[in-house]
XYZ file of C-alpha atoms in Angstrom:
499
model
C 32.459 20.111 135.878
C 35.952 18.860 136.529
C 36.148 21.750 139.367
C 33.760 19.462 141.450
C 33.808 16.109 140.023
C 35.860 13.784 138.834
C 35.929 13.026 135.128
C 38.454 10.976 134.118
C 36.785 8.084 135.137
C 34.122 6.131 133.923
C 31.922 3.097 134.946
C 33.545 -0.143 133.619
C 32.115 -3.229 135.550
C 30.669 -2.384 139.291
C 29.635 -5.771 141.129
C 27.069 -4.664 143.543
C 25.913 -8.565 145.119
C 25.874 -9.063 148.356
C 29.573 -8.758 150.438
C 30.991 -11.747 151.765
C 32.029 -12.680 155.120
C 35.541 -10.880 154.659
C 33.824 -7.999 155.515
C 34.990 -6.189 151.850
C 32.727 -3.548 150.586
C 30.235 -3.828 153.675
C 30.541 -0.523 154.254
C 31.161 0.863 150.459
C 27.489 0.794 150.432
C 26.007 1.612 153.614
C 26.327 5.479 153.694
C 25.651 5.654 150.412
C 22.883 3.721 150.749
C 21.703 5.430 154.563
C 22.027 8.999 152.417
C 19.826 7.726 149.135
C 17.031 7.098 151.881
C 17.127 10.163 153.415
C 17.068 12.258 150.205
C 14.120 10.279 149.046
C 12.238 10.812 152.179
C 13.154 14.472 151.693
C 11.914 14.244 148.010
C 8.762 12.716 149.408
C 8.015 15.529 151.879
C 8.778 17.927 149.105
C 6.043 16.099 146.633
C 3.675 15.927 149.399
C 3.334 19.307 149.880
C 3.664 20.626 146.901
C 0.643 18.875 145.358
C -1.871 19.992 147.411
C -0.724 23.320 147.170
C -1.304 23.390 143.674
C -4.807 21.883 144.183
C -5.369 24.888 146.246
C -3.598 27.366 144.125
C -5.884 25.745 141.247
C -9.234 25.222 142.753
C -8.836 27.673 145.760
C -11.345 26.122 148.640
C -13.652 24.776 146.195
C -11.294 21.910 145.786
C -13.353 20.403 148.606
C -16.083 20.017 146.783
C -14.821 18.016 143.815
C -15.274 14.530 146.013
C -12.511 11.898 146.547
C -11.852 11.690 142.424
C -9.800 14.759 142.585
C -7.566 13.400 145.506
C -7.057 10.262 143.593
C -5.927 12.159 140.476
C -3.217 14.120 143.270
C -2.148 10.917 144.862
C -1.496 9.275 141.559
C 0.834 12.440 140.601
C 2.726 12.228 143.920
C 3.480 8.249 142.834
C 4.357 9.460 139.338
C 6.665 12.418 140.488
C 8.397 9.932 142.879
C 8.339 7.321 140.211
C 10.085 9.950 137.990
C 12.903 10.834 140.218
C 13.566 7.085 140.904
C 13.672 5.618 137.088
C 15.542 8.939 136.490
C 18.269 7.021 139.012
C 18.483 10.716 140.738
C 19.290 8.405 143.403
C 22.575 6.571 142.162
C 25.420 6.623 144.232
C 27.782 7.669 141.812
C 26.542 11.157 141.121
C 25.752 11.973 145.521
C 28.146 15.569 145.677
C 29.889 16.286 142.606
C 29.266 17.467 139.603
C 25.835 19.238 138.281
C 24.422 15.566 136.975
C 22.570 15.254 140.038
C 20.780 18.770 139.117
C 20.104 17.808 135.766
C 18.782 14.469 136.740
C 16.102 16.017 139.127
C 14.963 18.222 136.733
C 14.382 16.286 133.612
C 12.097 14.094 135.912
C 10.251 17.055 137.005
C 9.984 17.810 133.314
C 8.978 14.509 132.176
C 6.062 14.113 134.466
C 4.455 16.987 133.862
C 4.958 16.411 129.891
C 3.285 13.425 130.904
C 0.547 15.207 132.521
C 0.176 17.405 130.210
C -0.735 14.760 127.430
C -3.312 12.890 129.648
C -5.017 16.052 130.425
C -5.649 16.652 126.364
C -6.190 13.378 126.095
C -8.878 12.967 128.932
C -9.680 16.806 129.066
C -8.939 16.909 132.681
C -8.893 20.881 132.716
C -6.348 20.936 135.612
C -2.829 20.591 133.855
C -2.696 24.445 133.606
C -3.099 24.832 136.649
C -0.741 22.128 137.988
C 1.947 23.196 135.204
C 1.613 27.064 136.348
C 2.791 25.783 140.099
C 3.718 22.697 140.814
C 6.336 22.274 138.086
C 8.383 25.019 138.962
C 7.678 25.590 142.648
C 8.256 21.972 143.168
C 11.504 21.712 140.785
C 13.323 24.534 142.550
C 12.257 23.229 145.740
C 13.735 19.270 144.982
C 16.950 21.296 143.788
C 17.453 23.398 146.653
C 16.796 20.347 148.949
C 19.619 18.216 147.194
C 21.874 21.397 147.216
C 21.336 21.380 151.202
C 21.822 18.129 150.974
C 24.817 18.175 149.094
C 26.412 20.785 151.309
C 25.643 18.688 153.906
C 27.850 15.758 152.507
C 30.492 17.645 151.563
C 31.286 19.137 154.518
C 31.096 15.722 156.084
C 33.711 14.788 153.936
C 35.923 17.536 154.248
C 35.661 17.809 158.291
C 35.466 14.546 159.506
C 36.594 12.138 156.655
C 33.164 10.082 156.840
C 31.240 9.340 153.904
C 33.635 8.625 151.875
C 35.252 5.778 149.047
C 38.206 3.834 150.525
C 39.898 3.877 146.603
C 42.701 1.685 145.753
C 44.461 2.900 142.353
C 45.975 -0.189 140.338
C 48.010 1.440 138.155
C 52.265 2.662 137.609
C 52.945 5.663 139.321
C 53.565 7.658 135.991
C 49.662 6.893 135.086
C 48.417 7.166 138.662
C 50.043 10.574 139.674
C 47.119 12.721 138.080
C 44.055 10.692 139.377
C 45.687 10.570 142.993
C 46.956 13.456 143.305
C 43.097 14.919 142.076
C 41.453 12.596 144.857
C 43.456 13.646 147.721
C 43.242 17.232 147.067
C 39.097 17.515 146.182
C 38.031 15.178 149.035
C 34.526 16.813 148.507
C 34.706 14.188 145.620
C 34.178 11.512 148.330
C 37.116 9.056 147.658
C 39.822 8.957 150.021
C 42.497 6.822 148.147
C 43.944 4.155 150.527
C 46.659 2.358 148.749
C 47.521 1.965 145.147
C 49.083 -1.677 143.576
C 51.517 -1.507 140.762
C 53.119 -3.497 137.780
C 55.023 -6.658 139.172
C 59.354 -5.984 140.147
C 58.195 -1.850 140.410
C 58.585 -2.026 144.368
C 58.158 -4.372 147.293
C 55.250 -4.911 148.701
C 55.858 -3.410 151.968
C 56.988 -0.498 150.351
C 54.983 3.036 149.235
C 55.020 5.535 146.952
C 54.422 9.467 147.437
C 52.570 10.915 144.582
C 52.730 14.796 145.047
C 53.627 14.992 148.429
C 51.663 12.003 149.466
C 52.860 8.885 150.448
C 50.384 6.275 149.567
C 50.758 2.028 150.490
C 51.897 -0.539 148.419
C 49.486 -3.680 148.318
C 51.397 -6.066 145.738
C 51.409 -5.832 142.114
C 49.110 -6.532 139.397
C 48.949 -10.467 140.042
C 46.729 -9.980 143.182
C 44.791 -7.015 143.189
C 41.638 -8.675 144.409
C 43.761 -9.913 147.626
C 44.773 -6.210 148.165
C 41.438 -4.999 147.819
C 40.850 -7.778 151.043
C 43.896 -5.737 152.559
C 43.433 -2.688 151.847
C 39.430 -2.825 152.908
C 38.650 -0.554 150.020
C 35.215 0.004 148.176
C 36.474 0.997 144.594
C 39.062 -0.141 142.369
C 40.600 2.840 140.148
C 42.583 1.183 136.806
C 44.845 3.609 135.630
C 47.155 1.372 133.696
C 44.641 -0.693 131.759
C 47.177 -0.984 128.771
C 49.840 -2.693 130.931
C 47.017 -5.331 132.880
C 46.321 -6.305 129.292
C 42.109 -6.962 128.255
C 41.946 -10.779 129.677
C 43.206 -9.468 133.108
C 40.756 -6.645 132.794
C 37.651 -9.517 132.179
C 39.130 -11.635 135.113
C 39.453 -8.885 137.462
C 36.019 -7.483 137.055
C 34.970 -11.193 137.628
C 37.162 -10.976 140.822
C 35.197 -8.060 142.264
C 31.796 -8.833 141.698
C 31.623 -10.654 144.736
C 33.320 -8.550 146.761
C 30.600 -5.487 146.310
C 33.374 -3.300 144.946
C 33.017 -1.031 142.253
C 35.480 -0.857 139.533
C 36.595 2.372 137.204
C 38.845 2.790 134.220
C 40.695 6.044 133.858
C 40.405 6.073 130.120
C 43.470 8.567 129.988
C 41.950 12.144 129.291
C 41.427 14.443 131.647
C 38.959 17.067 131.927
C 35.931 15.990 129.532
C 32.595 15.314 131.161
C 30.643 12.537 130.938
C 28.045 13.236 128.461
C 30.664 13.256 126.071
C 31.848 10.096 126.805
C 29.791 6.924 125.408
C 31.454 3.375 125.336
C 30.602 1.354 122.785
C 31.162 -2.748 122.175
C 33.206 -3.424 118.927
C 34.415 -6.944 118.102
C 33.765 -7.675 122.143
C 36.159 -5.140 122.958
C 34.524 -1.901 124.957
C 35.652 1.567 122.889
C 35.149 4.729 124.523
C 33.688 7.165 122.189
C 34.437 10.747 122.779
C 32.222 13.114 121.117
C 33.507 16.777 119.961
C 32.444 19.503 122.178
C 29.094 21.209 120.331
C 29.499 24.758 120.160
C 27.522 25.545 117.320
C 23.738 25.028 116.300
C 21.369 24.129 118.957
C 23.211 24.331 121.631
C 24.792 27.762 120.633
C 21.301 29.319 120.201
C 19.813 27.752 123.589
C 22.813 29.493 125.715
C 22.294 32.750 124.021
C 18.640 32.950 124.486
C 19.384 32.747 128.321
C 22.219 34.598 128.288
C 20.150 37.854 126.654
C 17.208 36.968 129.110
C 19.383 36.646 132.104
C 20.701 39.583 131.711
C 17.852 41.108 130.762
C 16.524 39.941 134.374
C 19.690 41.074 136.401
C 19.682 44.639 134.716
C 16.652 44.996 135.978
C 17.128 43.897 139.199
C 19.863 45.614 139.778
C 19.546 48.932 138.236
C 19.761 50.555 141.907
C 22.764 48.943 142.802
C 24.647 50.325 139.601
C 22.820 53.861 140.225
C 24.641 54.133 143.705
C 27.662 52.368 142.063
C 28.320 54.821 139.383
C 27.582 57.797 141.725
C 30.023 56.615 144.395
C 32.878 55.850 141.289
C 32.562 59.927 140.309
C 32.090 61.144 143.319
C 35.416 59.577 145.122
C 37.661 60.658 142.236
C 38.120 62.488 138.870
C 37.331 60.734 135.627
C 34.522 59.248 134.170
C 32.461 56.628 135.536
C 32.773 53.595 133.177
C 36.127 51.577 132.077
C 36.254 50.429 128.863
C 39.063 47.697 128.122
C 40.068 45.942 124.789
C 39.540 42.280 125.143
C 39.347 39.350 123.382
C 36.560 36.835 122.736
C 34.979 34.699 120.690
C 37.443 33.468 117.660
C 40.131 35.627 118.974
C 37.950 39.071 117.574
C 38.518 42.043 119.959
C 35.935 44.132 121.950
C 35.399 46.726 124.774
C 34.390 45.357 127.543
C 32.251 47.581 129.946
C 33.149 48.388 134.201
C 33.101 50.452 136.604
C 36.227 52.569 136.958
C 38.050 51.264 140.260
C 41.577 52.960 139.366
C 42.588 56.453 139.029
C 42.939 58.192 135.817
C 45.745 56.280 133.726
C 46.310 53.379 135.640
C 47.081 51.575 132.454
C 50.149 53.632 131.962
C 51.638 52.769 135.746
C 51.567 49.339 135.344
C 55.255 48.828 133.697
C 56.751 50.637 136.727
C 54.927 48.547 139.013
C 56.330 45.483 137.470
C 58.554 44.627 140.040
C 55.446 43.873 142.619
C 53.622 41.939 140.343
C 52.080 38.856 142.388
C 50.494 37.275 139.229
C 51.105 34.277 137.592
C 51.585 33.216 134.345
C 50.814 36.147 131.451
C 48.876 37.880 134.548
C 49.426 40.512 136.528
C 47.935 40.856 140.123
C 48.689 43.182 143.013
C 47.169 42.864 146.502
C 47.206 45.948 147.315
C 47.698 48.260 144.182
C 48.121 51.639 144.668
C 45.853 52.290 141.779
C 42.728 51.673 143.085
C 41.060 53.978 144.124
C 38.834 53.438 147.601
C 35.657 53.112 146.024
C 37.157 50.690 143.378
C 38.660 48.293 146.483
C 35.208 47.979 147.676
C 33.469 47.579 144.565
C 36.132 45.209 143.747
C 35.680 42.977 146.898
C 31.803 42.402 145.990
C 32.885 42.305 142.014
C 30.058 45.227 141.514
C 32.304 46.650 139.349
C 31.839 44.208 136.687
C 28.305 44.622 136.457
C 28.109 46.609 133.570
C 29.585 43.529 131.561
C 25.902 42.963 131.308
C 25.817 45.243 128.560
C 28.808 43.259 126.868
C 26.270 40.264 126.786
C 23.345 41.995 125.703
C 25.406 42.795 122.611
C 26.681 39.380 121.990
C 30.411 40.032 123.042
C 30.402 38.149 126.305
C 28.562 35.481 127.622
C 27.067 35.132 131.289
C 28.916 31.995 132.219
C 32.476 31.227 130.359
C 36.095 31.424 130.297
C 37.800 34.914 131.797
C 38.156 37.703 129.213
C 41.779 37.926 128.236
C 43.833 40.864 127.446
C 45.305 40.982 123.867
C 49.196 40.743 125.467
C 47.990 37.597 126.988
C 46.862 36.049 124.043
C 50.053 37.073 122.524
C 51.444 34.513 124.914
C 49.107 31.986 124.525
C 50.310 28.423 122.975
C 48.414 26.153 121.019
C 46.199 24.716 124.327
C 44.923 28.026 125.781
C 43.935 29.030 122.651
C 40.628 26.836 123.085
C 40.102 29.324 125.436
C 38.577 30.981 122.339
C 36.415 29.057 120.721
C 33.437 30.217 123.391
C 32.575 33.424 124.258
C 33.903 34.869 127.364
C 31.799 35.281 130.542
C 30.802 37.422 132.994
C 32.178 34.810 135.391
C 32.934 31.025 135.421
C 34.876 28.379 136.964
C 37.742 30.751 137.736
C 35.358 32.978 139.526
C 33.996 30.523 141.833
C 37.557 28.437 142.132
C 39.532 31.184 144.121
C 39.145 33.799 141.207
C 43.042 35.950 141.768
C 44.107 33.650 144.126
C 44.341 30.780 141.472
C 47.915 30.035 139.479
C 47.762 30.456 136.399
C 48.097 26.751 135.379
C 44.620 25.897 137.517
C 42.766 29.170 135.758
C 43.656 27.799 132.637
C 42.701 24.356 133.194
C 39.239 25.287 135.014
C 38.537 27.674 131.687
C 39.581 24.483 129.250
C 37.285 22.407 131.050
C 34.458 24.966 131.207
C 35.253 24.929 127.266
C 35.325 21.428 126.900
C 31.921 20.211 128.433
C 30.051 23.564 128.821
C 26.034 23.061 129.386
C 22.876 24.768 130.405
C 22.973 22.900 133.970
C 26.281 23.690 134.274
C 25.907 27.461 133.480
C 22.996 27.123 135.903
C 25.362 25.718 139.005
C 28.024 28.233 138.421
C 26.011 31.454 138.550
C 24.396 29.631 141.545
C 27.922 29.457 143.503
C 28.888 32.885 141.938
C 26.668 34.158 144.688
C 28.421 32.445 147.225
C 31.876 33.082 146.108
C 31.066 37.027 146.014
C 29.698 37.327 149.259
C 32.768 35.501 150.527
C 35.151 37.927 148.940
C 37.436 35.431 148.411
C 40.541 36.013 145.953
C 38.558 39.440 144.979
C 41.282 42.516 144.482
């Protein structure tokens, strides 16, 4: 997701020979490479011990007495699990702390070794896949997952503390076409490219000069003519084309020569912003490379997948926490009059209305007090947010600062209305004010939380809460769903933009 990861580039031509003696691009590959290792070796611990377990978990002690076959057979699936994870390139550079690729990768290896197993056990009627599948695959999945997430963490906060790990990026590109890439860079450095100077179309500016792109003033290394002497210059690892139009296709070929030797990798903003990769494919016509952009898939498959585990999710978290919203509901009517569930008029999917279920955290007719409160509105946009409102009551502040009170929304996705993971439900005056952009909002169904949830939540402007829902709308998947309600958790416990 574009809340984590950068999107609007793609791989175009990434040299990755041995640097020369300048020095370029000998350390572009170094951390990356220093990190790979230790994630495998992690991987490999992981594997080790998971195996065994499941021989145990199988065969209980009389695993011992099978001989040295059935240690073979557990060594051979410890070389094919690692094997998986490495031809699955789990381990490329380009997806180390950002997006949920790296997730997705790790799991369909898990997946496709132990489909793999599970053939050569009917085939050789083994009689130990069950066993194996009923442990190892999930145990050992969740385990690989949490490690890269630690992992991850890890290199992110390397990033953002002490400016290691990261890209040295030089944009070549105007400034009109490089303002939205550099201005995304310097202000996600969790993304791990720190952009170091930028080169731009020949007469723009001298070379000594610079350029500040949103507040930042970023170096001038020459124009288009000699971008592979200011990569030299500018020691960076990456090359970021932003005005590919303007270098013209021959310049394109020749600079991509330029680079190969230099161990620098080379990207092409293709010009769209917020559309994940998997719906991006480019494809060679007439010699020329096309990127393809396929239309987000909100129907069929894909539809019924997210609504089978949005009913059994919150299936799962009903019952889980069915206390919780027992002492919720008798705190809400015991701290003040009126009944203990909110229902508000929303809209979702295709712009059709609903009532959404919550817990009541205002007094009795706090919908009527809102026009003379107007004047203290701290929204943004069609929103309107108050700090400290006077309406809420002090039951509703606290369930408000853990979001319990939006736990009976669970209800709204049991009957279809509302979706665990998507875009935040809208009032109807909002969509009244909604233009022809935000109302792609719509075409999913509206979630229990989302990208705005774990981006700041009420402490976003409205322009970023709109963008984070378009892009949650735009390349919406399963692993994606999956990483959001994972840093939902963290984002409630942190209380951060909840009131």
């Amino acid at each position: 997701m574009i809340a984590s990861d950068i999107r609007i580039s793609v791989p175009f031509g990434a040299g990755r020979r041995k640097a020369r003696s300048t020095g370029v691009g000998a350390g572009s590959g170094s951390w990356s490479r220093d990190y790979a290792h230790r994630v495998a070796v992690t991987d490999a611990a992981v594997v080790i011990v998971v195996v065994p377990a499941a021989l145990l978990v199988r065969f209980g002690s009389d695993v011992f007495e099978y001989g040295a076959g059935i240690w073979l057979f557990a060594g051979g699936l410890v070389i094919a699990w690692k094997c998986a994870l490495r031809t699955g390139q789990s381990y490329d550079r380009r997806i180390f702390g950002s997006g949920s690729q790296e997730y997705s990768r790790v799991a369909t290896a898990c997946f496709a070794v132990f489909g793999l197993l599970a053939i050569v056990d009917l085939l050789f009627q083994l009689g130990v896949a069950r066993g194996f599948i009923a442990f190892a695959l999930p145990v050992g999945t969740l385990v690989l997952l949490l490690s890269r997430w630690l992992w991850r963490k890890w290199l992110c906060r390397q990033r953002k503390t002490t400016g290691a790990k990261m890209d040295r990026v030089l944009v070549v590109g105007s400034e009109t076409s490089a303002m939205s890439l550099v201005h995304r860079l310097i202000n996600t450095p969790d993304l791990g490219y720190d952009v170091v100077g930028i080169s731009v179309p020949s007469g723009s500016t001298a070379d000594d000069a610079s350029l500040t792109i949103g507040g930042n003033v970023i170096p001038v290394f020459g124009d288009f003519g000699d971008v592979a002497g200011a990569v030299t210059r500018a020691s960076a690892t990456v090359v970021a084309v932003t005005s590919a139009e303007a270098l013209g296709h021959q310049a394109m070929q020749d600079l991509s020569w330029d680079l190969e030797g230099l161990s620098v990798d080379m990207v092409v903003s293709p010009g769209v912003i917020d559309i994940a990769g998997p719906r991006m494919l480019v494809r060679p016509v007439a010699g020329l490379p096309l990127l393809h952009i396929d239309k987000p898939q909100y129907e069929g498959a894909n539809k019924a997948r997210k609504s089978l585990v949005d009913w059994f999710g919150a299936v799962l978290l009903l019952m889980l926490l069915v206390p919780v919203m027992i002492a919720a509901a008798i705190a809400v009517k015991a701290d003040s009059r009126g009944p203990v569930f909110y229902r508000a008029t929303r809209v979702g999917l295709n712009n059709n209305t609903f009532r959404m279920w919550k817990f009541r955290s205002m007094v009795v007719g706090a919908d009527r007090d809102r026009a003379g409160l107007a004047d203290l509105d701290e929204g943004a946009g069609v929103l309107f947010k108050m700090r400290e409102d006077p309406r809420v009551t002090r039951v509703g502040r606290f369930l408000r600062r853990y979001s319990i009170d939006e736990l009976p929304q669970l209800f709204n996705v049991l009957d279809g209305s509302m979706s665990l993971v998507g875009p935040r439900p809208p009032l109807p005056d909002e969509v009244e004010h909604y233009d022809g952009r935000v109302a792609r909002r719509m075409l999913v169904k509206p979630g229990l939380t989302g990208l705005w949830q774990v981006s700041g939540r009420s402490d976003l402007p409205w322009e970023e809460a709109v963008r984070l829902d378009l892009s949650y709308v735009e390349n919406w998947s399963i692993m994606g769903d999956a990483v959001i309600l994972w840093r939902t958790v963290r984002a409630v416990i942190s209380k951060d933009g909840a009131y």
